[in-house]
Structure formats: C-alpha cells, structure tokens
mmCIF file of C-alpha atoms in Angstrom:
data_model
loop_
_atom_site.group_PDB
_atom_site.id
_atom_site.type_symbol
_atom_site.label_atom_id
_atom_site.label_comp_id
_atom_site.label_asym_id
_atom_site.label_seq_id
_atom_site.Cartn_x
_atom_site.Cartn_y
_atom_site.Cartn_z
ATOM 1 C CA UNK A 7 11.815 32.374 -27.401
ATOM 2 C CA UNK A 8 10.388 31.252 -23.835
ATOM 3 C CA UNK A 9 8.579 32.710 -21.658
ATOM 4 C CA UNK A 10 5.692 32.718 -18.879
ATOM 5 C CA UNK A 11 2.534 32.224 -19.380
ATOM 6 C CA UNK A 12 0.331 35.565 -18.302
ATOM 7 C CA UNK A 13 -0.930 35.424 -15.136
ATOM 8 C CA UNK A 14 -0.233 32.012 -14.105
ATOM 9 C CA UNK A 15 3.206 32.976 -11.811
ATOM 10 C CA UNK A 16 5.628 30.107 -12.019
ATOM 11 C CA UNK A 17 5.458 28.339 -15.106
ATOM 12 C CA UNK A 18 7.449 25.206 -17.190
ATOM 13 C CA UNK A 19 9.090 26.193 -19.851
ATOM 14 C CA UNK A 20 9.426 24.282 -23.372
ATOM 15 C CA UNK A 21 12.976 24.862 -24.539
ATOM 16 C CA UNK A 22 13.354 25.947 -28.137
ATOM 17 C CA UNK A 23 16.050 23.447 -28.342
ATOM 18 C CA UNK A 24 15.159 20.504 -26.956
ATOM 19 C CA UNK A 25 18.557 19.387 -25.908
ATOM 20 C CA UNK A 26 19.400 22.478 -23.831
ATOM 21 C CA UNK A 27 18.773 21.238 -20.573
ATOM 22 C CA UNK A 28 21.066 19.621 -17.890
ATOM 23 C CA UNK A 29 20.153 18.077 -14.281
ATOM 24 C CA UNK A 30 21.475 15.665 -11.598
ATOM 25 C CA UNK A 31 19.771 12.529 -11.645
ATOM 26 C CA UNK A 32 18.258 11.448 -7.996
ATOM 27 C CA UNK A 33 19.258 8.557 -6.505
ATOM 28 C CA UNK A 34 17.053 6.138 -4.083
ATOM 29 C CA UNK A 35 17.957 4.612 -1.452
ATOM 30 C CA UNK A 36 16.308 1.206 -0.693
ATOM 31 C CA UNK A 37 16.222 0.428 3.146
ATOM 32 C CA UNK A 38 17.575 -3.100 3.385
ATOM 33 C CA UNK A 39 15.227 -5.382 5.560
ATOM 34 C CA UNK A 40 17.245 -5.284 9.648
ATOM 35 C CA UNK A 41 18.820 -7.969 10.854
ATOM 36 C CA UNK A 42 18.300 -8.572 15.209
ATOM 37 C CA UNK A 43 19.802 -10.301 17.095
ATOM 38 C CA UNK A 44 18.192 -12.599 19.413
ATOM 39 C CA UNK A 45 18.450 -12.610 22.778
ATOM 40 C CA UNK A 46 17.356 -15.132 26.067
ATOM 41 C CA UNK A 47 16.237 -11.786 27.787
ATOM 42 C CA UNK A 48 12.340 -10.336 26.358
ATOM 43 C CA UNK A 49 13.307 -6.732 27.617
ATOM 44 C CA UNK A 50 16.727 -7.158 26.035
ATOM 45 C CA UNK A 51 15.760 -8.090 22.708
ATOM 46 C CA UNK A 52 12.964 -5.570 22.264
ATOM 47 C CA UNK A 53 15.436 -2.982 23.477
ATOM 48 C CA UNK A 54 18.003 -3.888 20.557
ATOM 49 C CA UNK A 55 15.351 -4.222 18.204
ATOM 50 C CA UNK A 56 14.259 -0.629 18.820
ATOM 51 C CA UNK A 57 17.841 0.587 18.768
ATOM 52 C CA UNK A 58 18.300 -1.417 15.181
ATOM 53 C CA UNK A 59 15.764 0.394 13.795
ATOM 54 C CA UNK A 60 16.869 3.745 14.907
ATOM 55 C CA UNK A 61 19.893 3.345 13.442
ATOM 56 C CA UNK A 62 18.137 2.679 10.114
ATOM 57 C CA UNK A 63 15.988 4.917 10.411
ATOM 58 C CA UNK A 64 18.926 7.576 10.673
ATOM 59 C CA UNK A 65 21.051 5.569 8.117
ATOM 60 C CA UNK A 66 18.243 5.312 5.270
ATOM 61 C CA UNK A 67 15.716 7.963 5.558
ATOM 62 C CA UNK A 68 12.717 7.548 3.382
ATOM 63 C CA UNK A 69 13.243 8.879 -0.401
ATOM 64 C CA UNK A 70 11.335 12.523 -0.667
ATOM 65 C CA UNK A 71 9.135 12.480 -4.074
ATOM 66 C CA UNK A 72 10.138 15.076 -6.442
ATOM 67 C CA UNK A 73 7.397 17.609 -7.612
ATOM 68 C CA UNK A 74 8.032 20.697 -8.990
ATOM 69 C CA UNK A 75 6.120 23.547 -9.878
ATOM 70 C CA UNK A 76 4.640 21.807 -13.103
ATOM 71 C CA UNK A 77 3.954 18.692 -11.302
ATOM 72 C CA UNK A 78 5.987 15.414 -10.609
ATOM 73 C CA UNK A 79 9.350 15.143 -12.005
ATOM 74 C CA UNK A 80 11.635 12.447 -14.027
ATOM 75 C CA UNK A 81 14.738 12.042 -15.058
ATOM 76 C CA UNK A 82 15.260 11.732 -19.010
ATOM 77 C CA UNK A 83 16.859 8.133 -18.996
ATOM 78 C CA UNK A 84 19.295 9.090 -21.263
ATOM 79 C CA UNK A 85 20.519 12.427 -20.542
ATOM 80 C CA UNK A 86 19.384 12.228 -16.664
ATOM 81 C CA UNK A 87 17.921 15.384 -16.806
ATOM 82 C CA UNK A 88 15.304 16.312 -14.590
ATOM 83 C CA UNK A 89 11.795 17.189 -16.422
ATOM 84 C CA UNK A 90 8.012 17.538 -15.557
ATOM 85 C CA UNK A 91 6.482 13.989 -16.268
ATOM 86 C CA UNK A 92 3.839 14.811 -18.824
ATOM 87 C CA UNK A 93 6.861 16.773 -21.117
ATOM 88 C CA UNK A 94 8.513 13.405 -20.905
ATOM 89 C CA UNK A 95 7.721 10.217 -23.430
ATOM 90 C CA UNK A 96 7.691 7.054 -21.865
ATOM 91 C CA UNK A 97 8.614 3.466 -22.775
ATOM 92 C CA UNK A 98 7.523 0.467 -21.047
ATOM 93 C CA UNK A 99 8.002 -3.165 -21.115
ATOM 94 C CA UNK A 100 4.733 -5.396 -21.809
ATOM 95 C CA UNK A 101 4.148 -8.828 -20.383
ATOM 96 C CA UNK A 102 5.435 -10.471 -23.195
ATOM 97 C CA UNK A 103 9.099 -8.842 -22.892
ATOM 98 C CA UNK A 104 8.146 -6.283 -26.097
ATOM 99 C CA UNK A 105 8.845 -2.562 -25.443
ATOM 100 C CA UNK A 106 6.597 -0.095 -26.384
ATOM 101 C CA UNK A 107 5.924 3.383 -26.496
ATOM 102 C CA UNK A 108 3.091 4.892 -23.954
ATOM 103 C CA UNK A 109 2.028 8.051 -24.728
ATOM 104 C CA UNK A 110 -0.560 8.529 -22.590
ATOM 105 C CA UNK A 111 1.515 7.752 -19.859
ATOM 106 C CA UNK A 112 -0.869 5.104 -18.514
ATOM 107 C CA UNK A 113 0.512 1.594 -19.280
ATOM 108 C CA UNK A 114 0.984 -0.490 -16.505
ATOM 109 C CA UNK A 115 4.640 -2.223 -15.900
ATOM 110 C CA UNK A 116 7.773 -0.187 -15.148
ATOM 111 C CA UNK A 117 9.123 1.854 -17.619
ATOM 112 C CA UNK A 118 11.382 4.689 -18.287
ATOM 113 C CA UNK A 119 11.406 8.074 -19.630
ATOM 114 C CA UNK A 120 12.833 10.412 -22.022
ATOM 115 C CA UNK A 121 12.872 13.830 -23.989
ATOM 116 C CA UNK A 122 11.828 12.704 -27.502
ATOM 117 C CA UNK A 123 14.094 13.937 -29.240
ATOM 118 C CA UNK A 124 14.546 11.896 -32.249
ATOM 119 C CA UNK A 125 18.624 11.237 -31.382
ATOM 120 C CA UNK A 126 17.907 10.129 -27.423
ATOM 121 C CA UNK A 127 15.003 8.036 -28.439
ATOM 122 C CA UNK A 128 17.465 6.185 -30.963
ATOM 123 C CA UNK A 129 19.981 6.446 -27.865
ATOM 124 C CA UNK A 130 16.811 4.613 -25.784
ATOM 125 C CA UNK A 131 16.378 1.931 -28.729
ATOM 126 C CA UNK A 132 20.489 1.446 -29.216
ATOM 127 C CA UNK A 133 22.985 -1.113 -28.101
ATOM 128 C CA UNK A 134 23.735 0.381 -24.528
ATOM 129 C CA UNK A 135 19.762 0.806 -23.781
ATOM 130 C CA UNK A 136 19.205 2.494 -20.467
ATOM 131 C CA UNK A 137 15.900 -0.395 -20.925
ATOM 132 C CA UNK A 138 18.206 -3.180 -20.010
ATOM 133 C CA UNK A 139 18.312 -2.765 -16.606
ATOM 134 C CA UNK A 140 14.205 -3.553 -16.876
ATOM 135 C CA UNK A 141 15.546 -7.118 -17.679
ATOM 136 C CA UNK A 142 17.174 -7.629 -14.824
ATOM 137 C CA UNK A 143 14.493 -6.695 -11.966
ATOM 138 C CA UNK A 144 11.347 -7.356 -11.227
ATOM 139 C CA UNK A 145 8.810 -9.624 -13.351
ATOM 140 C CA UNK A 146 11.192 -9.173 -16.588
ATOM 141 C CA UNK A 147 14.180 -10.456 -13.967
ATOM 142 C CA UNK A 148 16.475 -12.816 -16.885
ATOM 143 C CA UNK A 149 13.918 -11.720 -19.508
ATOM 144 C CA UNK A 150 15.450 -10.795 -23.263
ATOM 145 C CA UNK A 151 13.533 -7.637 -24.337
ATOM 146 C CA UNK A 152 12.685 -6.861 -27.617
ATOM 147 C CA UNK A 153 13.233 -3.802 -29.173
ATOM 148 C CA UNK A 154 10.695 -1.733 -31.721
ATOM 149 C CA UNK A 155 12.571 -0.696 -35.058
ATOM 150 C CA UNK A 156 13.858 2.368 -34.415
ATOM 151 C CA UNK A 157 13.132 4.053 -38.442
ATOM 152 C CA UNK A 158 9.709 2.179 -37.925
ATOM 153 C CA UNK A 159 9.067 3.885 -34.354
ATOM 154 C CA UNK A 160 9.852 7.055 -35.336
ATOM 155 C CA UNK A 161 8.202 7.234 -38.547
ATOM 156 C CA UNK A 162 5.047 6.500 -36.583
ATOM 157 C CA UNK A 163 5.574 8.546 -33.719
ATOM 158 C CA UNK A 164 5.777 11.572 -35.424
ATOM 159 C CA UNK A 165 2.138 11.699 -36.446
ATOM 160 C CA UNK A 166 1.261 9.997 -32.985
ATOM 161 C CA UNK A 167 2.582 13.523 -31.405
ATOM 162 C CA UNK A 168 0.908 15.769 -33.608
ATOM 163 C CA UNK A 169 -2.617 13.732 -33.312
ATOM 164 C CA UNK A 170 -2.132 13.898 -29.782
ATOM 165 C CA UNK A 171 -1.831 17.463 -29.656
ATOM 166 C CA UNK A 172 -4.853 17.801 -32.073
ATOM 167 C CA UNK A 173 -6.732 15.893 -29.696
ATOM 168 C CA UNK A 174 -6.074 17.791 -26.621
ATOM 169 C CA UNK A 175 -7.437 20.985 -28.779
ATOM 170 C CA UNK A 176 -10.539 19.192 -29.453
ATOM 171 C CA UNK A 177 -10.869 18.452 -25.987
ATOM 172 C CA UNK A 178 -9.982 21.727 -25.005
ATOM 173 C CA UNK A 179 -12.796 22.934 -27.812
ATOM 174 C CA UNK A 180 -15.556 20.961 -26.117
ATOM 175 C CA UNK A 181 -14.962 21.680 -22.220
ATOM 176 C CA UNK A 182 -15.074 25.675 -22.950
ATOM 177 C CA UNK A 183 -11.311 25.924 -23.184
ATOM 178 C CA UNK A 184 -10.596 27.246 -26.146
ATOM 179 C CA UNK A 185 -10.937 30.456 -28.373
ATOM 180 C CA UNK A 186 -10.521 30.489 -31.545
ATOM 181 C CA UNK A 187 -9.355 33.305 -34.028
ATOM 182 C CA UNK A 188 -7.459 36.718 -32.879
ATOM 183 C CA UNK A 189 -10.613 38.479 -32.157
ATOM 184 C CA UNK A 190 -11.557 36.074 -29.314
ATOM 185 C CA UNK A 191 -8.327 36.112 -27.976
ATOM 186 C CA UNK A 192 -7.886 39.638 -27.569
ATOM 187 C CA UNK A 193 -11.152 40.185 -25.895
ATOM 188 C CA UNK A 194 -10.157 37.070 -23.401
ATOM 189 C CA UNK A 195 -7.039 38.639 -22.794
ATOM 190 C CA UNK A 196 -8.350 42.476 -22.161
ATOM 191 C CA UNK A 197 -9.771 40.748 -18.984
ATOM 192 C CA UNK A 198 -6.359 39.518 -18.017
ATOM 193 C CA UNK A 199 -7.043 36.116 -17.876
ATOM 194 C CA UNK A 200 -4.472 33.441 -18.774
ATOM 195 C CA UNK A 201 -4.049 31.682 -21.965
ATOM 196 C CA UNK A 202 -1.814 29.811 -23.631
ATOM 197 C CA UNK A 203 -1.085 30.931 -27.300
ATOM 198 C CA UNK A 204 -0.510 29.048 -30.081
ATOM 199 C CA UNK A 205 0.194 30.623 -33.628
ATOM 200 C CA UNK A 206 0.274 28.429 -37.235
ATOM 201 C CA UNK A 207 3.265 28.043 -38.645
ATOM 202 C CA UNK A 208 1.608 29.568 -42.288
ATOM 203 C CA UNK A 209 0.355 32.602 -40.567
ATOM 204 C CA UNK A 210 0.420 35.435 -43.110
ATOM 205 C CA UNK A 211 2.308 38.413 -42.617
ATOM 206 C CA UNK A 212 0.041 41.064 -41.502
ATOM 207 C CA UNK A 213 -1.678 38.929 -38.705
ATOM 208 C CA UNK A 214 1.724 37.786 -37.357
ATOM 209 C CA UNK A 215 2.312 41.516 -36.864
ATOM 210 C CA UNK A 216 -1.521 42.275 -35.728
ATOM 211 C CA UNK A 217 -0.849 39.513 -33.174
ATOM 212 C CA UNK A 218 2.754 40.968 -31.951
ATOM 213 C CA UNK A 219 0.526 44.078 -31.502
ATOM 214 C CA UNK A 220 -2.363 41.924 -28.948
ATOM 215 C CA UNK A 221 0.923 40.467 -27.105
ATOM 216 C CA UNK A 222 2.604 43.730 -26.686
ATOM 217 C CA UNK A 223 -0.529 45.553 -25.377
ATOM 218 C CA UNK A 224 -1.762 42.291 -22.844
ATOM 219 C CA UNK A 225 1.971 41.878 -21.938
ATOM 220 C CA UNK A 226 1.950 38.304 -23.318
ATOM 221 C CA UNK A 227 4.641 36.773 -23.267
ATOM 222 C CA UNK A 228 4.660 33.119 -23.819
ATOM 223 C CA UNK A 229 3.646 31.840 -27.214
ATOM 224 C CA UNK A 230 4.382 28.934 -29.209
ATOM 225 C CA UNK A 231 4.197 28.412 -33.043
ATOM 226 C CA UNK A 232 3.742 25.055 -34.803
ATOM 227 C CA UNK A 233 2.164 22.876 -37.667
ATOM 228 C CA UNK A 234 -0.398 25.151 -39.928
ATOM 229 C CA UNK A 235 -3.778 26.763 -40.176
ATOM 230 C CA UNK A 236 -5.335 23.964 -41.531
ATOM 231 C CA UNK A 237 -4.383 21.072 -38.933
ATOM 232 C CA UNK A 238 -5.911 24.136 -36.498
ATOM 233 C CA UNK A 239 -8.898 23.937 -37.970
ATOM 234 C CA UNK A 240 -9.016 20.499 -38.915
ATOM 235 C CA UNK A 241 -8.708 19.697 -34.974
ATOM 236 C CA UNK A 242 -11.855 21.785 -34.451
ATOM 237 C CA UNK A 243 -13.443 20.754 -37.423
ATOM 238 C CA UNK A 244 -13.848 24.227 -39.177
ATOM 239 C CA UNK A 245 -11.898 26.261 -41.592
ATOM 240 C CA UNK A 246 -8.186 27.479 -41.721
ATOM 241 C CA UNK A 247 -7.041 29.025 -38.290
ATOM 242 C CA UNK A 248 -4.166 30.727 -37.581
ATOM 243 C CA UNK A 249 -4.986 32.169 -34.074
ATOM 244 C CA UNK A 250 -5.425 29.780 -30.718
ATOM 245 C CA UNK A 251 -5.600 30.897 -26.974
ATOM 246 C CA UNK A 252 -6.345 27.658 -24.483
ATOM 247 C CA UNK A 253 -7.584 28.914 -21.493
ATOM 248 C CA UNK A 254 -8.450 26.730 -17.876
ATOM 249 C CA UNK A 255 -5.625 25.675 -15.770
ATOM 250 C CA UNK A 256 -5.952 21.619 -17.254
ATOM 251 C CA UNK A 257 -6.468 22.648 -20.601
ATOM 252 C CA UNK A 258 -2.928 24.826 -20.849
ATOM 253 C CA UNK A 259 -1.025 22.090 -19.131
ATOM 254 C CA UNK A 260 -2.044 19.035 -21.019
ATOM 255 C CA UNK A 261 -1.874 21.665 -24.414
ATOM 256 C CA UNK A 262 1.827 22.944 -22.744
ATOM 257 C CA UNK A 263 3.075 19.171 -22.430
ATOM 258 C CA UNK A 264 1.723 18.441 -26.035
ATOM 259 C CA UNK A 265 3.826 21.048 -27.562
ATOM 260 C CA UNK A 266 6.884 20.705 -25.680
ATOM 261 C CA UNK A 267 6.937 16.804 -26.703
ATOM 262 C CA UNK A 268 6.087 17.888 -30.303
ATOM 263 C CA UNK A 269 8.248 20.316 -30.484
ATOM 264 C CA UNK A 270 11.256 18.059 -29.512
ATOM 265 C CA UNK A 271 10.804 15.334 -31.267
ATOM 266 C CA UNK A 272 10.528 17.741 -35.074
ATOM 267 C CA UNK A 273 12.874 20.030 -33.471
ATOM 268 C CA UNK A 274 15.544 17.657 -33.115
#
C-alpha cells in the first residue's frame, strides 16, 4: 500500500512491487559544432555566421534537465523508466576499466542507473549490458570492461542496502530527526507535523493494531514496514523497537530513498 506522506503535498512514491513502473526514456540531443563558410566580404561572412547559428539554434535547442517533484530524475538503464535519482542504484566504471557499484551516488566517472531489483541488476551485469556503451565513449573509448560476479554482487549488496538504511536512522537519531517508540510518534503527529513511518516487520499483534488506530486518527497515510525490531534498535543502539517516525524534510527523503532501494532489491 502507497501513499503520501502527511503534510508534505506532493510526494514519491515507493512501489510495493518494484517492477510496476513504466516511462519513456529522454533523449539528448548533442548540437554538432557549425560549419561557415568563408567569405572575401567581412560584413558577408559575419552575416552568414549569425544566420548559421540561428538555424542551430532553432534546429538543436538546448536539452531541458529533468527534475521532478522528488528531485532530479533518471532513467533505469534497463527498463528506461523514469525515477528520482537517489531511489535509483548506480554503477560506474573506475579508471582501471572495473565496474562497480556506487551507492552513495558519489563516484566520479560516468555511470548508469537502475532499480535494484535483483533480476535488472543481473540484466545490468548480463551479456547485452546497457554498460557497454561506457566502452565506447569517452576515457573508456576501446576499453574492455570488467564485470563484478553477479551471485558475488548481490550477495553483498544485500547487506550494503540494509546498513545503509541503518545508517541514515542513526543519522537521522543524532540531528533531532527521529522519534522513537509509538508514544513519541503520536504526540509528534497530534501537532500535525510530517513524518515518515516505519513499522518492524516482527511487530506484535496488538501494537500493529494500536498503531492502525494513531494512523487512522492523524490521517496517516504513508507507512512502510521492513526488517525487525531489533535491527531498529540496533541502528540506535538501544533495545528492540518496533515504532519509527523520521521527521525534517532531509531526514524523510534520504530515509524514503533508503527504503524504496531496499525494498526492491528483497522485494524482487
């Protein structure tokens, strides 16, 4: 189930299916450097030039960035659907020809993205890579890439995800972002602020149904359940935790992108 997040208007979604999603991949245009024509006459010349580049200008206007309401946008390399960046993982080729994963999103080099799911990463990895076309431009121009091991990459990427996400609630912890246990989230929410809600996967009955109760009476919509009360609590080094709201615009998008990319790639 999807929906908003409470008072924040426009909001990304995270699929509960990862591979539900279809979009139109964006083409750009590259604007070819002009070729004038010289001419005996100054005036001449400087006219054509000007008219040249009119006609360019017309022929290839300059590409308009894509940014949608979560942010900037890529296409998934594989299915060429259109996502917010930060929900995307992305690969990207290192000086020495090796491609890697970057989950941070900070690597230098060209790379490409995709929704990790575990089949489109294997997709990424396969025969037909959409990463070939890195070998062919650029620095990597006639370079052979080498691929990771696909069983190796994902058996490592897994964990990478969900101590990523553990992270980002420790961080969250520390700025003032975060409250912890229903109690605290209730009395956030009362005020109608915005938070982001997370619920463990172990929750026991009669808080599940103490918590449908909080969401019903705040009108909260948007919650996501995943991993268990103790990786909660481990992440914030205290006990078991079952309960989670993030609050702070920063702090519910880098937790949103977190568990959207979790979610897809144990989802699959």
């Amino acid at each position: 189930m999807m929906s908003p997040v409470r008072g924040e208007g426009k909001q990304a979604s995270v699929p509960h299916s990862p591979g539900e999603v279809d979009a139109l991949s964006v083409k750009v245009t590259e604007t070819p450097d002009p070729l004038l024509k010289k001419s005996a006459d100054p005036i001449s010349s400087g006219q054509a030039e000007q008219a040249d580049l009119s006609r360019m200008e017309r022929e290839n206007p300059a590409p308009q960035s894509r940014k949608g309401p979560s942010g900037p946008e890529r296409n998934c390399a594989v299915s060429r659907e259109s996502h917010p960046r930060e929900h995307l993982l992305r690969f990207v080729v290192d000086p020495g020809g090796r491609v890697v994963e970057d989950l941070t999103g900070r690597l230098p080099g060209r790379g490409a993205y995709v929704v990790p799911t575990q089949e489109r990463i294997g997709v990424l990895l396969g025969k037909r890579s959409p990463l070939g076309r890195l070998a062919g431009s650029g620095r990597h121009q006639g370079q052979k890439l080498t691929y990771p091991d696909p069983a190796e990459l994902l058996e490592r990427l897994g964990p990478a995800l969900t101590r990523r996400f553990m992270e980002g609630l420790g961080l969250a912890r520390r700025a003032g972002n975060l409250r912890m246990g229903l109690r605290e989230v209730e009395e956030y929410l009362s005020r109608n602020e915005a938070a982001l809600l997370l619920l463990a996967g172990d929750t026991a009955d009669n808080t599940r149904e103490k918590f449908g109760r909080v969401m019903a009476r705040n009108q909260v919509k948007e919650m996501f359940e995943l991993l268990d009360r103790a990786h909660f609590g481990s992440a914030l080094g205290r006990g078991a935790t079952a309960v989670l709201g993030v609050v702070g615009k920063g702090a519910i998008r880098r937790t949103r992108a977190d568990v959207f990319r979790w979610r897809a790639f144990h989802m699959d």
